[in-house]
PDB file of C-alpha atoms and ligand atoms in Angstrom:
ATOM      1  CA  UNK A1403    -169.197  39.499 203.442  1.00 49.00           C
ATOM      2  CA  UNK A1404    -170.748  42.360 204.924  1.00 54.00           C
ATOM      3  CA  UNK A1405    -170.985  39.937 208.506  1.00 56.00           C
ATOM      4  CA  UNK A1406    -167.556  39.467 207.635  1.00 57.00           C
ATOM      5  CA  UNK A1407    -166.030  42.708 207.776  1.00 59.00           C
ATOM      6  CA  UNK A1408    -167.936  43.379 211.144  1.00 63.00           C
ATOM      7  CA  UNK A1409    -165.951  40.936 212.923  1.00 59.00           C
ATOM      8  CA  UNK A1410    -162.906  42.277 211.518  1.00 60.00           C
ATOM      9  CA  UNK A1411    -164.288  46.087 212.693  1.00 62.00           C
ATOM     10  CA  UNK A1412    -165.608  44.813 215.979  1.00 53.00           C
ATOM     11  CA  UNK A1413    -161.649  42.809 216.460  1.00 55.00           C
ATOM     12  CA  UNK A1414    -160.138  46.567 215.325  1.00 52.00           C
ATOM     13  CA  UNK A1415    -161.781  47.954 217.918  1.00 50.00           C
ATOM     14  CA  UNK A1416    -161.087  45.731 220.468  1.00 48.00           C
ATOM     15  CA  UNK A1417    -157.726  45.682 219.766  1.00 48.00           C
ATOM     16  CA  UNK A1418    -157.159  49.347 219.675  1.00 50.00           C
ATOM     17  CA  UNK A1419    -158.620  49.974 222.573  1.00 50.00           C
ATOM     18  CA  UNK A1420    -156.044  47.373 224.452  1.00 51.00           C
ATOM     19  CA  UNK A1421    -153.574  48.651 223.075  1.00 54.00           C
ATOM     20  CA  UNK A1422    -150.929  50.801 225.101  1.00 53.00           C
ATOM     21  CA  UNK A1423    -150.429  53.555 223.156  1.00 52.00           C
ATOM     22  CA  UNK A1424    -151.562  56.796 222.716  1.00 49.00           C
ATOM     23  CA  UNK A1425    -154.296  56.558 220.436  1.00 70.00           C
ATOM     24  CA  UNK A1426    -156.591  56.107 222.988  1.00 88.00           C
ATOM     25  CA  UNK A1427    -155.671  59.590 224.175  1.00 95.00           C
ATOM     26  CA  UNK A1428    -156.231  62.810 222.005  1.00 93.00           C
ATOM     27  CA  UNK A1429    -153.778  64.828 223.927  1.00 95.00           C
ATOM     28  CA  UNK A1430    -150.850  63.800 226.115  1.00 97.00           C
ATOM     29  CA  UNK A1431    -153.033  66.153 228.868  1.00 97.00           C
ATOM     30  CA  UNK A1432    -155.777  63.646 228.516  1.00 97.00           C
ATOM     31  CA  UNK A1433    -153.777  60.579 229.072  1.00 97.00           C
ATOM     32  CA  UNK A1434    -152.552  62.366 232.022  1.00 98.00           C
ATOM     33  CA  UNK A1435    -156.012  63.619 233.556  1.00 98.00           C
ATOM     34  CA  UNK A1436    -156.882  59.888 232.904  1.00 98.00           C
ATOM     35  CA  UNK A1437    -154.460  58.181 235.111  1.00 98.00           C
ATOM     36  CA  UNK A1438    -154.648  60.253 238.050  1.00 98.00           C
ATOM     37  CA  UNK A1439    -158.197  60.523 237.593  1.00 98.00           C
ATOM     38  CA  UNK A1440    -158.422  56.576 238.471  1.00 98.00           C
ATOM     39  CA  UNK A1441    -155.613  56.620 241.013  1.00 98.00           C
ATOM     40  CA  UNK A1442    -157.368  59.212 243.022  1.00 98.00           C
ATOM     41  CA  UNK A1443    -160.229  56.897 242.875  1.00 98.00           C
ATOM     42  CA  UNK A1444    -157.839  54.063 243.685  1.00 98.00           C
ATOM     43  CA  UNK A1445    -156.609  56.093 247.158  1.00 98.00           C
ATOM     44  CA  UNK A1446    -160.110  56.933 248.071  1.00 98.00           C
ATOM     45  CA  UNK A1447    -161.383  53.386 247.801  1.00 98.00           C
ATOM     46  CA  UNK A1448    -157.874  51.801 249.451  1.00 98.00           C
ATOM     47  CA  UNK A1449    -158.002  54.262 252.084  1.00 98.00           C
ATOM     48  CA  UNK A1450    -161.485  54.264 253.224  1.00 98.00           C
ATOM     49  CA  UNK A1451    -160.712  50.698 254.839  1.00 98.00           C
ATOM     50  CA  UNK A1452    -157.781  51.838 256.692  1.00 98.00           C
ATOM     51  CA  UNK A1453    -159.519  52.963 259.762  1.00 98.00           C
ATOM     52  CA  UNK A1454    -160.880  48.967 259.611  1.00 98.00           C
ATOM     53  CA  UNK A1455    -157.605  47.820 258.771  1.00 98.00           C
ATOM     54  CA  UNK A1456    -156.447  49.813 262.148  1.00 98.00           C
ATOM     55  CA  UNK A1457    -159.553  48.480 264.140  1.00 98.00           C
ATOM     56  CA  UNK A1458    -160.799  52.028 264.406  1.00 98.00           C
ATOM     57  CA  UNK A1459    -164.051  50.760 262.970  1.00 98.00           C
ATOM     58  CA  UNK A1460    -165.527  47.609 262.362  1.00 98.00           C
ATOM     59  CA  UNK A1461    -165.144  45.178 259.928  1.00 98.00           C
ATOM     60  CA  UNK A1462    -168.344  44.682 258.073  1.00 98.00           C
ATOM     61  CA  UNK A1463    -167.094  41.909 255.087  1.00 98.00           C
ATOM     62  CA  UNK A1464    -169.670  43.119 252.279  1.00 98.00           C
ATOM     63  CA  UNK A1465    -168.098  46.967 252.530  1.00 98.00           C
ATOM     64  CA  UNK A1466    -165.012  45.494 252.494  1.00 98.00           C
ATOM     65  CA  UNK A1467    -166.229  43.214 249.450  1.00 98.00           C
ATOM     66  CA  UNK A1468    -166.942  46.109 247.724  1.00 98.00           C
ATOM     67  CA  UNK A1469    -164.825  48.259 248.144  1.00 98.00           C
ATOM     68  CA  UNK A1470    -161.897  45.956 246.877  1.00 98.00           C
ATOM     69  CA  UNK A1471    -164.176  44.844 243.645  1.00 98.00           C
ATOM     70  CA  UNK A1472    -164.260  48.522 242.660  1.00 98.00           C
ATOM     71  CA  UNK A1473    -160.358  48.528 243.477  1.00 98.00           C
ATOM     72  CA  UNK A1474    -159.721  45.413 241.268  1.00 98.00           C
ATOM     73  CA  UNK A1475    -161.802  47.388 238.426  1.00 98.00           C
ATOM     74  CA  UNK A1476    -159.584  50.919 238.790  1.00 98.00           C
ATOM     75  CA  UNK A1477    -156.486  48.545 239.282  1.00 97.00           C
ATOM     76  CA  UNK A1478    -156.701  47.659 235.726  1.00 96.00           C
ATOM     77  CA  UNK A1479    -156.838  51.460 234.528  1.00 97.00           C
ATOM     78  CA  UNK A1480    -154.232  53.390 234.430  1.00 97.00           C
ATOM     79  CA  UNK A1481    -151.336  51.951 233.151  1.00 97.00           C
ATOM     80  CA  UNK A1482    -152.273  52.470 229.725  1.00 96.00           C
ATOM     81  CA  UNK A1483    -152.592  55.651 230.587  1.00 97.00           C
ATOM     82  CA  UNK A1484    -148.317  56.087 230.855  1.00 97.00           C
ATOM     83  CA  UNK A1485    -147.833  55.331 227.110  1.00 96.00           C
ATOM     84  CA  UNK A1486    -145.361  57.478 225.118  1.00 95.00           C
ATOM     85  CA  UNK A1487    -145.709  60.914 224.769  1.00 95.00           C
ATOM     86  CA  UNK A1488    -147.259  61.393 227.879  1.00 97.00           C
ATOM     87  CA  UNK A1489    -144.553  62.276 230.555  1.00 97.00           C
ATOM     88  CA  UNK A1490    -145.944  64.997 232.935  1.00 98.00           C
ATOM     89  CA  UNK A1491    -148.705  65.068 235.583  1.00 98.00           C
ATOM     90  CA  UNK A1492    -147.300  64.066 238.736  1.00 98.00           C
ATOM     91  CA  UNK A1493    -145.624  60.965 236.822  1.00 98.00           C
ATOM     92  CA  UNK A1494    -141.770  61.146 237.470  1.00 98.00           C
ATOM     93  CA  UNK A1495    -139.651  60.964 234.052  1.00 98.00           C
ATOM     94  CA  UNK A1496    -138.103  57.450 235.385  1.00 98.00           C
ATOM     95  CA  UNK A1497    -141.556  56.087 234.773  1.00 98.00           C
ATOM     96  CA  UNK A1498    -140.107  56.018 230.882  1.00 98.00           C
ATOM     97  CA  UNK A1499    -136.211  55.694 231.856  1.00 97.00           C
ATOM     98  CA  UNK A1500    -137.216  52.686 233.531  1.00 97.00           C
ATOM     99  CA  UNK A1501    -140.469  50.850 232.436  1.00 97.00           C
ATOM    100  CA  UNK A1502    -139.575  47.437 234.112  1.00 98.00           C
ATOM    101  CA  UNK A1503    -138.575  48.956 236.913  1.00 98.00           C
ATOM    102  CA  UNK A1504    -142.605  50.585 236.569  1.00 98.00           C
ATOM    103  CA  UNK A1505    -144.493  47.191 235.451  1.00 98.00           C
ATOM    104  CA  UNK A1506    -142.338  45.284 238.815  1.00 98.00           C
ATOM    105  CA  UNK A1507    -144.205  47.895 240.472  1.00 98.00           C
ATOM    106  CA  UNK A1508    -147.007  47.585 239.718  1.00 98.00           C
ATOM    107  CA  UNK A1509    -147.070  43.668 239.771  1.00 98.00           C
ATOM    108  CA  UNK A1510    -146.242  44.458 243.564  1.00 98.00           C
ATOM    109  CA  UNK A1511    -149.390  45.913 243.836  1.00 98.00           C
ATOM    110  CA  UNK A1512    -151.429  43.412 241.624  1.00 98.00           C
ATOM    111  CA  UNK A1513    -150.064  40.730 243.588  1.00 98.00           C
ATOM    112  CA  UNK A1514    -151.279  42.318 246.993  1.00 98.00           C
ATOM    113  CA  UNK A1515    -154.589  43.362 245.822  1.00 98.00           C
ATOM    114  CA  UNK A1516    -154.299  39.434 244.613  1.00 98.00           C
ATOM    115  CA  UNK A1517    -154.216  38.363 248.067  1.00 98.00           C
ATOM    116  CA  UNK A1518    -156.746  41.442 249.203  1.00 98.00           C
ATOM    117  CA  UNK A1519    -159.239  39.695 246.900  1.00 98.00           C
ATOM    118  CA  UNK A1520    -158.711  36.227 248.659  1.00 98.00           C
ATOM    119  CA  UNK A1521    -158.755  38.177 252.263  1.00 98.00           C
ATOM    120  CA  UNK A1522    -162.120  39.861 251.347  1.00 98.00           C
ATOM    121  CA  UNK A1523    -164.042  36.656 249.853  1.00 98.00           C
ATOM    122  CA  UNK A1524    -162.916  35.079 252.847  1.00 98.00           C
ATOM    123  CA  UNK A1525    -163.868  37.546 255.477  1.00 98.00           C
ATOM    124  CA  UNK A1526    -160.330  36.839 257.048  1.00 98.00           C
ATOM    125  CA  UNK A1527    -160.110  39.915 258.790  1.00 98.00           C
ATOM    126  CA  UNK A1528    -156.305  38.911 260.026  1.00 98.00           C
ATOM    127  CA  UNK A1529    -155.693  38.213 256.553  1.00 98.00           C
ATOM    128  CA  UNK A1530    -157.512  41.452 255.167  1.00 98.00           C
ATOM    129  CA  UNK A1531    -155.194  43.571 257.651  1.00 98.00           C
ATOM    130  CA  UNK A1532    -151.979  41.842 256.362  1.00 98.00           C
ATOM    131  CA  UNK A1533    -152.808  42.096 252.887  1.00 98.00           C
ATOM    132  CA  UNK A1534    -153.705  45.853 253.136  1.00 98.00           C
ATOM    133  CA  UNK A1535    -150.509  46.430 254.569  1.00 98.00           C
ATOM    134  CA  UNK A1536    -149.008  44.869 251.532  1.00 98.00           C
ATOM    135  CA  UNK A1537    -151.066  46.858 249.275  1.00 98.00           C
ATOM    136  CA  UNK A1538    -150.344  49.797 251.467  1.00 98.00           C
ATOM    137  CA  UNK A1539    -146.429  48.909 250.534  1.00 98.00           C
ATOM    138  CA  UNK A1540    -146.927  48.946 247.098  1.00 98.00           C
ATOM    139  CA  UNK A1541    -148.631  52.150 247.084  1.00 98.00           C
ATOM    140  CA  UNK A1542    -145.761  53.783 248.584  1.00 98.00           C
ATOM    141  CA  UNK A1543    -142.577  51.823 247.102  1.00 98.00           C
ATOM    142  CA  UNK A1544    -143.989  52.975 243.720  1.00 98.00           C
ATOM    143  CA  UNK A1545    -145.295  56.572 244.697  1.00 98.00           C
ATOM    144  CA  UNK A1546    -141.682  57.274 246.027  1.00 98.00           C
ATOM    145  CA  UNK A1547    -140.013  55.815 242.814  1.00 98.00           C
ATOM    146  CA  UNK A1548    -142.371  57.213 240.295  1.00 98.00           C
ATOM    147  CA  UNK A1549    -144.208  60.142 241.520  1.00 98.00           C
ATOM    148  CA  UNK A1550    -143.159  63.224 241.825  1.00 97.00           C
ATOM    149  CA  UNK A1551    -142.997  65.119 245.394  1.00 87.00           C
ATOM    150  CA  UNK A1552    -145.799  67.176 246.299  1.00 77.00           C
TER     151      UNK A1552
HETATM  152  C1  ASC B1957    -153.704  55.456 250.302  1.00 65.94           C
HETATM  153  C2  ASC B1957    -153.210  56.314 249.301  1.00 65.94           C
HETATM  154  C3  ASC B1957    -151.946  55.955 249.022  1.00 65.94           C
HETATM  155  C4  ASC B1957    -151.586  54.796 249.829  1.00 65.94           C
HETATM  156  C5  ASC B1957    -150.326  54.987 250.591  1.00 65.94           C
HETATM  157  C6  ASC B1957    -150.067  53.809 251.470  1.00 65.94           C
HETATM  158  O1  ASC B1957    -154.812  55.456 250.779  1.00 65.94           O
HETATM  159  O2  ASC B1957    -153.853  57.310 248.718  1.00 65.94           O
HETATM  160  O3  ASC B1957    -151.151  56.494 248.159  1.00 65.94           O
HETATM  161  O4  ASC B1957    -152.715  54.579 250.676  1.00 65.94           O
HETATM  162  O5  ASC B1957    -150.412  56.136 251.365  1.00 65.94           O
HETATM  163  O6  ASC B1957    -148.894  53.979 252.190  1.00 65.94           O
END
């Protein structure tokens, strides 16, 4: 019984914490801090290869490797982080007018960084530089749709 009612606690838990809502965040604030706390991570990591990308330095596959295995970790972050409740930030308020238009978005991006991934195993370097500039895309299409001008 007691074994029992672990599982069940250990399946709560896991469950709550995929869940997107806001009960992974105390305060709206914190949901907020959150997301553009990993997609400032997301821009350093991205950009760092552009000057490879525009053969301003060299292409060395294991940076490359890593950097787009830490990307493919933050990809997965913030997006929960957009739940109800917690408009503000630099998040524009279509984000929640249009959450479709939001999650096409960021499948863009997921799909790119998809390729990235297959670019970077490879050490295609003509592949890396297309997909980057895919990635690139997606950053921007979404930034103009969803975030608010600085
Ligand atoms: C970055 C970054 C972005 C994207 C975008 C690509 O490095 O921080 O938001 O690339 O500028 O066009």
């Amino acid at each position: 019984m007691k074994k029992k009612l672990g599982l069940f606690a250990v399946a709560g838990l896991i469950a709550l914490a995929s869940t997107p809502s806001m009960a992974q965040f105390a305060k709206a604030e914190d949901a907020i801090k959150y997301r553009e706390a990993a997609m400032t991570l997301m821009g350093s990591h991205f950009g760092r290869m552009g000057p490879v990308a525009k053969k301003e330095a060299p292409y060395d596959k294991e940076q490359i490797k890593a950097n787009v295995a830490v990307l493919n970790t933050l990809a997965a972050l913030p997006w929960v982080a957009y739940g109800a409740g917690t408009e503000g930030g630099e998040a524009k308020a279509d984000i929640w007018r249009d959450p479709e238009g939001f999650k096409q978005a960021q499948d863009k991006f997921k799909t790119g960084l998809g390729k990235l991934t297959v670019a970077a195993d490879a050490g295609d370097f003509d592949a890396f530089r297309v997909a980057f500039g895919e990635v690139g895309k997606s950053c921007k299409s979404c930034h103009d749709s969803y975030r608010k001008k600085k």
